[in-house]
Amino acid sequence: FLQSKNVIMIKGNYPTDAGFKYEIKMKIHNMKIYLLHGHKFGVHHHNKKLIKYGLDNQFDLVMFGHTHIALQDQIEGMLLLNPGSCSRPRNSFPPTYLIVHINEQEILYTFKDAYTNVAIEF
């Protein structure tokens, strides 16, 4: 269903994820973006490797998953986002998802409660 809606999907750490990729590098307008699952960068323990890779490759936005913990961080001009988990968050936040809008000037994003669809700030 989601593929029919032109949704970009990233493979998780299960071998049965229908042919999706673990990472996608793309450009939207003038923004350089890196989408990935994150397990190959050891994000469960820390984000140091991922941050270094993102900065070394001059990404404007790095979005990753795997931890099931929502995250937003700005590091030397690079935006680092993790949508959390729609079903099993591993922190005190409710289940979350992330909406991202990218235009020529900026990256806008909103975390939402997966049950109520209400925006969450943290």
PDB file of C-alpha atoms in Angstrom:
ATOM      1  CA  PHE A   1       0.000   0.000   0.000  1.00  0.00           C
ATOM      2  CA  LEU A   2       2.689   2.492   1.007  1.00  0.00           C
ATOM      3  CA  GLN A   3       4.734   1.781  -2.123  1.00  0.00           C
ATOM      4  CA  SER A   4       1.692   2.680  -4.210  1.00  0.00           C
ATOM      5  CA  LYS A   5       1.618   6.083  -2.438  1.00  0.00           C
ATOM      6  CA  ASN A   6       5.221   6.902  -3.460  1.00  0.00           C
ATOM      7  CA  VAL A   7       6.497   6.541   0.125  1.00  0.00           C
ATOM      8  CA  ILE A   8      10.248   6.010   0.425  1.00  0.00           C
ATOM      9  CA  MET A   9      10.936   3.014   2.649  1.00  0.00           C
ATOM     10  CA  ILE A  10      14.096   1.765   4.322  1.00  0.00           C
ATOM     11  CA  LYS A  11      14.781  -1.875   5.158  1.00  0.00           C
ATOM     12  CA  GLY A  12      14.892  -2.763   8.848  1.00  0.00           C
ATOM     13  CA  ASN A  13      17.101  -5.435  10.368  1.00  0.00           C
ATOM     14  CA  TYR A  14      14.822  -8.298   9.322  1.00  0.00           C
ATOM     15  CA  PRO A  15      15.729 -10.274   6.195  1.00  0.00           C
ATOM     16  CA  THR A  16      12.111 -10.475   5.009  1.00  0.00           C
ATOM     17  CA  ASP A  17      11.696  -6.739   4.275  1.00  0.00           C
ATOM     18  CA  ALA A  18      10.520  -6.877   0.646  1.00  0.00           C
ATOM     19  CA  GLY A  19      13.619  -5.824  -1.248  1.00  0.00           C
ATOM     20  CA  PHE A  20      13.980  -2.399   0.374  1.00  0.00           C
ATOM     21  CA  LYS A  21      17.435  -0.845   0.779  1.00  0.00           C
ATOM     22  CA  TYR A  22      19.199  -0.256   4.105  1.00  0.00           C
ATOM     23  CA  GLU A  23      20.113   3.244   2.975  1.00  0.00           C
ATOM     24  CA  ILE A  24      19.170   5.841   0.388  1.00  0.00           C
ATOM     25  CA  LYS A  25      21.128   8.961  -0.472  1.00  0.00           C
ATOM     26  CA  MET A  26      19.154  11.625  -2.284  1.00  0.00           C
ATOM     27  CA  LYS A  27      18.838  15.291  -3.026  1.00  0.00           C
ATOM     28  CA  ILE A  28      15.568  17.169  -2.689  1.00  0.00           C
ATOM     29  CA  HIS A  29      15.757  20.728  -3.975  1.00  0.00           C
ATOM     30  CA  ASN A  30      19.211  21.779  -2.757  1.00  0.00           C
ATOM     31  CA  MET A  31      19.161  19.572   0.372  1.00  0.00           C
ATOM     32  CA  LYS A  32      21.472  16.558   0.596  1.00  0.00           C
ATOM     33  CA  ILE A  33      19.688  13.752   2.495  1.00  0.00           C
ATOM     34  CA  TYR A  34      20.720  10.402   3.914  1.00  0.00           C
ATOM     35  CA  LEU A  35      18.018   7.901   4.964  1.00  0.00           C
ATOM     36  CA  LEU A  36      19.061   4.696   6.692  1.00  0.00           C
ATOM     37  CA  HIS A  37      18.059   2.091   9.220  1.00  0.00           C
ATOM     38  CA  GLY A  38      21.092   2.759  11.414  1.00  0.00           C
ATOM     39  CA  HIS A  39      22.076  -0.622  12.823  1.00  0.00           C
ATOM     40  CA  LYS A  40      25.284  -0.747  10.756  1.00  0.00           C
ATOM     41  CA  PHE A  41      26.424   2.480  12.482  1.00  0.00           C
ATOM     42  CA  GLY A  42      25.864   1.137  16.013  1.00  0.00           C
ATOM     43  CA  VAL A  43      23.203   3.742  16.834  1.00  0.00           C
ATOM     44  CA  HIS A  44      21.919   1.655  19.753  1.00  0.00           C
ATOM     45  CA  HIS A  45      25.041   2.609  21.698  1.00  0.00           C
ATOM     46  CA  HIS A  46      25.741   6.124  20.408  1.00  0.00           C
ATOM     47  CA  ASN A  47      25.421   8.241  17.264  1.00  0.00           C
ATOM     48  CA  LYS A  48      29.111   9.206  16.920  1.00  0.00           C
ATOM     49  CA  LYS A  49      29.845   7.118  13.791  1.00  0.00           C
ATOM     50  CA  LEU A  50      26.656   8.254  12.081  1.00  0.00           C
ATOM     51  CA  ILE A  51      27.251  11.914  12.935  1.00  0.00           C
ATOM     52  CA  LYS A  52      30.840  11.743  11.658  1.00  0.00           C
ATOM     53  CA  TYR A  53      29.693  10.066   8.428  1.00  0.00           C
ATOM     54  CA  GLY A  54      26.937  12.635   7.942  1.00  0.00           C
ATOM     55  CA  LEU A  55      29.260  15.593   8.528  1.00  0.00           C
ATOM     56  CA  ASP A  56      32.075  14.116   6.403  1.00  0.00           C
ATOM     57  CA  ASN A  57      29.608  13.710   3.513  1.00  0.00           C
ATOM     58  CA  GLN A  58      28.018  17.132   4.060  1.00  0.00           C
ATOM     59  CA  PHE A  59      24.447  15.907   4.480  1.00  0.00           C
ATOM     60  CA  ASP A  60      21.854  18.511   5.442  1.00  0.00           C
ATOM     61  CA  LEU A  61      19.558  15.824   6.860  1.00  0.00           C
ATOM     62  CA  VAL A  62      20.271  12.368   8.265  1.00  0.00           C
ATOM     63  CA  MET A  63      17.220  10.299   9.210  1.00  0.00           C
ATOM     64  CA  PHE A  64      17.613   6.921  10.876  1.00  0.00           C
ATOM     65  CA  GLY A  65      15.665   4.370  12.866  1.00  0.00           C
ATOM     66  CA  HIS A  66      16.558   1.131  14.672  1.00  0.00           C
ATOM     67  CA  THR A  67      16.532   2.527  18.226  1.00  0.00           C
ATOM     68  CA  HIS A  68      12.748   3.087  18.439  1.00  0.00           C
ATOM     69  CA  ILE A  69      13.570   6.350  20.251  1.00  0.00           C
ATOM     70  CA  ALA A  70      12.461   9.678  18.762  1.00  0.00           C
ATOM     71  CA  LEU A  71      15.356  12.094  18.362  1.00  0.00           C
ATOM     72  CA  GLN A  72      15.986  15.550  16.968  1.00  0.00           C
ATOM     73  CA  ASP A  73      19.414  17.145  16.990  1.00  0.00           C
ATOM     74  CA  GLN A  74      21.234  19.868  15.071  1.00  0.00           C
ATOM     75  CA  ILE A  75      24.981  19.307  14.716  1.00  0.00           C
ATOM     76  CA  GLU A  76      27.155  21.781  12.814  1.00  0.00           C
ATOM     77  CA  GLY A  77      24.313  22.588  10.421  1.00  0.00           C
ATOM     78  CA  MET A  78      23.262  18.961   9.926  1.00  0.00           C
ATOM     79  CA  LEU A  79      19.805  17.907  11.108  1.00  0.00           C
ATOM     80  CA  LEU A  80      19.676  14.444  12.705  1.00  0.00           C
ATOM     81  CA  LEU A  81      16.213  12.878  13.071  1.00  0.00           C
ATOM     82  CA  ASN A  82      14.812   9.567  14.279  1.00  0.00           C
ATOM     83  CA  PRO A  83      11.022   9.153  14.007  1.00  0.00           C
ATOM     84  CA  GLY A  84      10.821   6.835  17.020  1.00  0.00           C
ATOM     85  CA  SER A  85       8.362   3.973  16.721  1.00  0.00           C
ATOM     86  CA  CYS A  86       4.690   3.799  15.735  1.00  0.00           C
ATOM     87  CA  SER A  87       4.140   0.709  17.841  1.00  0.00           C
ATOM     88  CA  ARG A  88       6.936  -0.004  20.330  1.00  0.00           C
ATOM     89  CA  PRO A  89       8.853   3.053  21.559  1.00  0.00           C
ATOM     90  CA  ARG A  90      11.778   2.312  23.865  1.00  0.00           C
ATOM     91  CA  ASN A  91      11.518   5.471  25.931  1.00  0.00           C
ATOM     92  CA  SER A  92       8.878   7.430  27.830  1.00  0.00           C
ATOM     93  CA  PHE A  93       7.378   9.029  24.697  1.00  0.00           C
ATOM     94  CA  PRO A  94       4.156   7.732  23.219  1.00  0.00           C
ATOM     95  CA  PRO A  95       4.389   5.875  19.897  1.00  0.00           C
ATOM     96  CA  THR A  96       5.528   8.447  17.319  1.00  0.00           C
ATOM     97  CA  TYR A  97       6.007   9.084  13.649  1.00  0.00           C
ATOM     98  CA  LEU A  98       7.590  11.970  11.781  1.00  0.00           C
ATOM     99  CA  ILE A  99       6.360  14.218   8.967  1.00  0.00           C
ATOM    100  CA  VAL A 100       9.111  15.992   6.988  1.00  0.00           C
ATOM    101  CA  HIS A 101       8.630  18.758   4.418  1.00  0.00           C
ATOM    102  CA  ILE A 102      11.577  19.979   2.377  1.00  0.00           C
ATOM    103  CA  ASN A 103      11.636  23.096   0.255  1.00  0.00           C
ATOM    104  CA  GLU A 104      14.417  25.152  -1.330  1.00  0.00           C
ATOM    105  CA  GLN A 105      15.189  27.043   1.879  1.00  0.00           C
ATOM    106  CA  GLU A 106      14.527  24.699   4.799  1.00  0.00           C
ATOM    107  CA  ILE A 107      13.653  21.332   6.255  1.00  0.00           C
ATOM    108  CA  LEU A 108      10.483  21.393   8.339  1.00  0.00           C
ATOM    109  CA  TYR A 109       9.446  18.489  10.522  1.00  0.00           C
ATOM    110  CA  THR A 110       6.789  17.526  13.034  1.00  0.00           C
ATOM    111  CA  PHE A 111       6.734  14.578  15.394  1.00  0.00           C
ATOM    112  CA  LYS A 112       3.248  13.182  15.909  1.00  0.00           C
ATOM    113  CA  ASP A 113       1.629  10.880  18.434  1.00  0.00           C
ATOM    114  CA  ALA A 114       0.825   7.695  16.488  1.00  0.00           C
ATOM    115  CA  TYR A 115      -2.484   7.226  18.327  1.00  0.00           C
ATOM    116  CA  THR A 116      -3.870  10.763  18.261  1.00  0.00           C
ATOM    117  CA  ASN A 117      -1.987  12.327  15.295  1.00  0.00           C
ATOM    118  CA  VAL A 118      -1.344  15.357  17.536  1.00  0.00           C
ATOM    119  CA  ALA A 119       2.011  17.118  17.222  1.00  0.00           C
ATOM    120  CA  ILE A 120       4.529  16.374  19.980  1.00  0.00           C
ATOM    121  CA  GLU A 121       7.271  18.704  21.159  1.00  0.00           C
ATOM    122  CA  PHE A 122      10.264  17.513  23.136  1.00  0.00           C
TER     123      PHE A 122
END
